PDB file of C-alpha atoms in Angstrom:
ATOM      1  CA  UNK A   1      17.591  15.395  14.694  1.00  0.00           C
ATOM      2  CA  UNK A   2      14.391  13.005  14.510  1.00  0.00           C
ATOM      3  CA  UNK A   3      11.065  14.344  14.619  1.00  0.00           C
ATOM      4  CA  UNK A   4       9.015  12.754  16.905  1.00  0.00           C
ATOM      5  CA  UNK A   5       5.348  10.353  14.999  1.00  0.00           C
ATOM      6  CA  UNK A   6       2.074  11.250  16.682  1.00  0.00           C
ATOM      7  CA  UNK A   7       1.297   8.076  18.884  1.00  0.00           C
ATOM      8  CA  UNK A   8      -0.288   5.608  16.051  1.00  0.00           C
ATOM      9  CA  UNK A   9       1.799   6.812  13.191  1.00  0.00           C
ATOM     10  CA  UNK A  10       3.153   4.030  10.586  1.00  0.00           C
ATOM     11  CA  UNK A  11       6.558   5.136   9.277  1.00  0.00           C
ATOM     12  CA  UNK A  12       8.977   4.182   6.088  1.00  0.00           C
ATOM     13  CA  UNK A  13      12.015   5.248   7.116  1.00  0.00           C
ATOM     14  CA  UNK A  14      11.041   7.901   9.425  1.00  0.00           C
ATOM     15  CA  UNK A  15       7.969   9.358   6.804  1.00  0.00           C
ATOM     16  CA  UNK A  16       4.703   8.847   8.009  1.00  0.00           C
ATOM     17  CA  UNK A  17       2.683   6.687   5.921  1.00  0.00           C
ATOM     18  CA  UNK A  18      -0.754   6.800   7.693  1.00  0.00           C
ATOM     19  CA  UNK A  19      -2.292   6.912  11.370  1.00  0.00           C
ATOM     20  CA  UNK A  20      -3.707   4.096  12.792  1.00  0.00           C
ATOM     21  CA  UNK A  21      -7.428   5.180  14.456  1.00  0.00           C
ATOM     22  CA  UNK A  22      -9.688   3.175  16.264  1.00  0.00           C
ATOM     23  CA  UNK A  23     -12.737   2.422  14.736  1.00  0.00           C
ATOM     24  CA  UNK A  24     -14.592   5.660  16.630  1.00  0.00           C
ATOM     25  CA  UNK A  25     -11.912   7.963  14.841  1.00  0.00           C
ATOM     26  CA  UNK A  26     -12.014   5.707  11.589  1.00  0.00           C
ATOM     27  CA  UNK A  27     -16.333   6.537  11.778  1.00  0.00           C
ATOM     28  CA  UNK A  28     -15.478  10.447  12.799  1.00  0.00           C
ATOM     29  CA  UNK A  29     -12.963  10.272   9.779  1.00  0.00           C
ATOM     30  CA  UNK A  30     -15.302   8.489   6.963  1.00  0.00           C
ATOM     31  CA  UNK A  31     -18.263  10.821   8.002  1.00  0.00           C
ATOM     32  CA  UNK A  32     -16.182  14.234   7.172  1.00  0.00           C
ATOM     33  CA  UNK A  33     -16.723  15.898   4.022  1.00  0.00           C
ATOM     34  CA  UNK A  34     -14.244  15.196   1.483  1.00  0.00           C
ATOM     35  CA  UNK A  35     -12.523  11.872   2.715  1.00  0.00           C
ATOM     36  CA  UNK A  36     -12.317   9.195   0.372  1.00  0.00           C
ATOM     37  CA  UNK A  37     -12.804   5.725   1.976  1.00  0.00           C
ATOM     38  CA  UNK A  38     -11.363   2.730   0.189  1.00  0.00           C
ATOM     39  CA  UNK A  39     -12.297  -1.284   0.601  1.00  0.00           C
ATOM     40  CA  UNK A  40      -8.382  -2.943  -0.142  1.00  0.00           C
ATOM     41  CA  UNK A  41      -9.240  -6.477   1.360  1.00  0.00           C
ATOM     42  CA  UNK A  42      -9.587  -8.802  -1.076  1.00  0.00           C
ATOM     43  CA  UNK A  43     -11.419 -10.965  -1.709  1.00  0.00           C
ATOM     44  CA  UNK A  44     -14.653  -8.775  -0.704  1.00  0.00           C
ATOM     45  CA  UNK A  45     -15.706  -9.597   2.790  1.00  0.00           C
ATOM     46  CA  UNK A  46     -18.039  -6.678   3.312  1.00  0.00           C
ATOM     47  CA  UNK A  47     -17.655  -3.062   3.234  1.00  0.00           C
ATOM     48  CA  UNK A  48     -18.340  -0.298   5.351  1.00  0.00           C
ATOM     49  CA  UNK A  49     -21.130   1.856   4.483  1.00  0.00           C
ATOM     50  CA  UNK A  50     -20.199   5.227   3.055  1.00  0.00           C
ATOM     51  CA  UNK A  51     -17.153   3.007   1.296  1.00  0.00           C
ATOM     52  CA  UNK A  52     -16.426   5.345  -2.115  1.00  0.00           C
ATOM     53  CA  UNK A  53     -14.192   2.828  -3.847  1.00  0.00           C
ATOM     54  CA  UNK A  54     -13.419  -0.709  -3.501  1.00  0.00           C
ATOM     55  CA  UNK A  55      -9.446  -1.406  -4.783  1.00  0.00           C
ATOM     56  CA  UNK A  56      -7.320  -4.406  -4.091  1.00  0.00           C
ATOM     57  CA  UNK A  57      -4.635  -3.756  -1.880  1.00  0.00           C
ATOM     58  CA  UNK A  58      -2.157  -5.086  -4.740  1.00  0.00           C
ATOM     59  CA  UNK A  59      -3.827  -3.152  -7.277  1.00  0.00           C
ATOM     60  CA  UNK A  60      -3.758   0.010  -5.513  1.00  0.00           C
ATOM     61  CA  UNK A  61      -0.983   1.322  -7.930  1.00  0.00           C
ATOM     62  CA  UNK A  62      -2.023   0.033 -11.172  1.00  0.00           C
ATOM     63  CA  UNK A  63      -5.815   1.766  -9.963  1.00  0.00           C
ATOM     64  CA  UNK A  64      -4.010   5.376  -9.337  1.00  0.00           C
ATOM     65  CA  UNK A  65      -6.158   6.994 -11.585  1.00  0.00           C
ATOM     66  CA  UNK A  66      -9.287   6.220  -9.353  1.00  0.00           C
ATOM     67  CA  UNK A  67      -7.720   7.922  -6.222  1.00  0.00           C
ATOM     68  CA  UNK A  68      -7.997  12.019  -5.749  1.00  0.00           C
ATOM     69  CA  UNK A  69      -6.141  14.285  -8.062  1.00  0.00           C
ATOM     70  CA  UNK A  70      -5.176  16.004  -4.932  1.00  0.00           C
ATOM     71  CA  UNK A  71      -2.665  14.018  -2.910  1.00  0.00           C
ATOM     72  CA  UNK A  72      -3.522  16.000   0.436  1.00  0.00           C
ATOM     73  CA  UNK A  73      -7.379  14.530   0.358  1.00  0.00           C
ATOM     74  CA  UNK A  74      -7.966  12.395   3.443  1.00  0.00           C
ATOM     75  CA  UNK A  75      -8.251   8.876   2.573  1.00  0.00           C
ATOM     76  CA  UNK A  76      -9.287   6.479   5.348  1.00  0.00           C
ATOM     77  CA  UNK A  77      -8.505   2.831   4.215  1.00  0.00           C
ATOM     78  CA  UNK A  78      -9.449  -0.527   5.683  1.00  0.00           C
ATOM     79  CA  UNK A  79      -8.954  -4.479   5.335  1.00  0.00           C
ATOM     80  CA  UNK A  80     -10.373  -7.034   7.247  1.00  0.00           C
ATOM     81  CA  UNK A  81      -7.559  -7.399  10.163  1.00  0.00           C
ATOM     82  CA  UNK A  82      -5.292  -4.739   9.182  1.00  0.00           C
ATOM     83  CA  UNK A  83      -2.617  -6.712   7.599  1.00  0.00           C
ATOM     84  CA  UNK A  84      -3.495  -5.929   3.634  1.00  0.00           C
ATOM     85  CA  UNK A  85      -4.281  -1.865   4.427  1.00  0.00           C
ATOM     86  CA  UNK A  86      -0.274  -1.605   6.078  1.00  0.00           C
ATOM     87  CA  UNK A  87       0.685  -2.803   2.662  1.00  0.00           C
ATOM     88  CA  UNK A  88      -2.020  -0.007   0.984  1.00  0.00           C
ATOM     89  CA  UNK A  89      -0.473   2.679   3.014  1.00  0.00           C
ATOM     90  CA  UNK A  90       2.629   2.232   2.082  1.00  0.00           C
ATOM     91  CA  UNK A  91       1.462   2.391  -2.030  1.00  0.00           C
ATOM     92  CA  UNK A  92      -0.492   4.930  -0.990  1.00  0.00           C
ATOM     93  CA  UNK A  93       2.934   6.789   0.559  1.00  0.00           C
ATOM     94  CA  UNK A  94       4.751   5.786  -2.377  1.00  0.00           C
ATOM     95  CA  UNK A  95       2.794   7.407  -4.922  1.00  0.00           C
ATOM     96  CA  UNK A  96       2.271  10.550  -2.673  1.00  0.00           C
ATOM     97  CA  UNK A  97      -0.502  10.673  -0.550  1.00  0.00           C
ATOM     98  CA  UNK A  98       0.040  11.868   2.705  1.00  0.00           C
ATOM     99  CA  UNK A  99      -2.866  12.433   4.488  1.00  0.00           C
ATOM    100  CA  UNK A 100      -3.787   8.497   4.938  1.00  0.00           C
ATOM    101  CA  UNK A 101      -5.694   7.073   7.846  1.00  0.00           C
ATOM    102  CA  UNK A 102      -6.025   3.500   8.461  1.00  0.00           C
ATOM    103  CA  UNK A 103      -8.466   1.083  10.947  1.00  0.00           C
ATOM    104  CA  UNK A 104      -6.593  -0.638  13.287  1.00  0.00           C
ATOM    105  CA  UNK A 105      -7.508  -3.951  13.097  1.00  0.00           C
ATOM    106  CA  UNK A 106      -9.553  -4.057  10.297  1.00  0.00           C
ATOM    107  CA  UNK A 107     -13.384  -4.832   9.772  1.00  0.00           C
ATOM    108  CA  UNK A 108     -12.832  -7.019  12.732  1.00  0.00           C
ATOM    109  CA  UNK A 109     -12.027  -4.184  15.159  1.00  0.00           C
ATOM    110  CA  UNK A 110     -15.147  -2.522  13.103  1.00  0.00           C
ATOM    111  CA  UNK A 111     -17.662  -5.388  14.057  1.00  0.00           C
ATOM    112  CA  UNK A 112     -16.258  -5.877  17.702  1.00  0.00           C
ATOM    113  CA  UNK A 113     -17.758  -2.319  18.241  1.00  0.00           C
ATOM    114  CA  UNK A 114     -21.297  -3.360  17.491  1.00  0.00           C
ATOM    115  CA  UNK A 115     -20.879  -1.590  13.856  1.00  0.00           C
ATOM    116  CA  UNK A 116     -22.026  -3.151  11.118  1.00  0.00           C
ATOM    117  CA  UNK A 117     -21.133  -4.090   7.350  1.00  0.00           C
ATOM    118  CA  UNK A 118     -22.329  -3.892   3.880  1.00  0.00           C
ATOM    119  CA  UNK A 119     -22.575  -7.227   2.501  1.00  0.00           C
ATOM    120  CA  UNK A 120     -23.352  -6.568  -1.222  1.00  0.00           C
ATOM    121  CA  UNK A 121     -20.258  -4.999  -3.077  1.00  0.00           C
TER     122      UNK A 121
END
């Protein structure tokens, strides 16, 4: 019997690998106590303020021991159009997170809201 994915939910065969939020969840998710939020676009394009680590999206394994201890810790990842933070969620998944949300759309979907970026790294 399948289990049924909350509307949003990227799976690897049928595990959820992260929730895809609009950029007014992605700001309710950065601003809660405890999330990490992680840059993986390369090269740097801007970041969005309160960003707590910047890793590449194909570094994200190598760069393990920068993520939380705790693989239950929200971490709320972005790119610039989406495309590189799939990939990141599914390291992410792969090395055991589960608790992953990710901007749909990117920094794009981000600026197209009237929210603004960091420019300096």
């Amino acid at each position: 019997m399948s289990m049924a994915m909350p509307p949003g939910t990227v799976t690897t065969s049928g595990r959820p690998v992260s929730r895809l939020v609009d950029p007014a969840a992605f700001a309710t998710a950065i601003a809660t106590s405890g999330t990490v939020t992680i840059d993986v676009h390369v090269p740097f394009e801007g970041k969005i303020a309160g960003t707590n680590l910047i890793i590449a999206y194909t570094d994200i394994a190598q760069q393990a021991s920068k993520l939380p201890a705790d693989h239950h810790t929200e971490l709320a990842i972005y790119c610039r159009t989406g495309v590189m933070s799939a990939i990141a969620a599914k390291t992410l998944a792969s090395l055991g997170y589960t608790n992953v949300v990710e901007l749909h759309g990117g920094m794009y979907a981000w600026l197209a809201t009237g929210r603004t970026l960091i420019n300096t790294p």
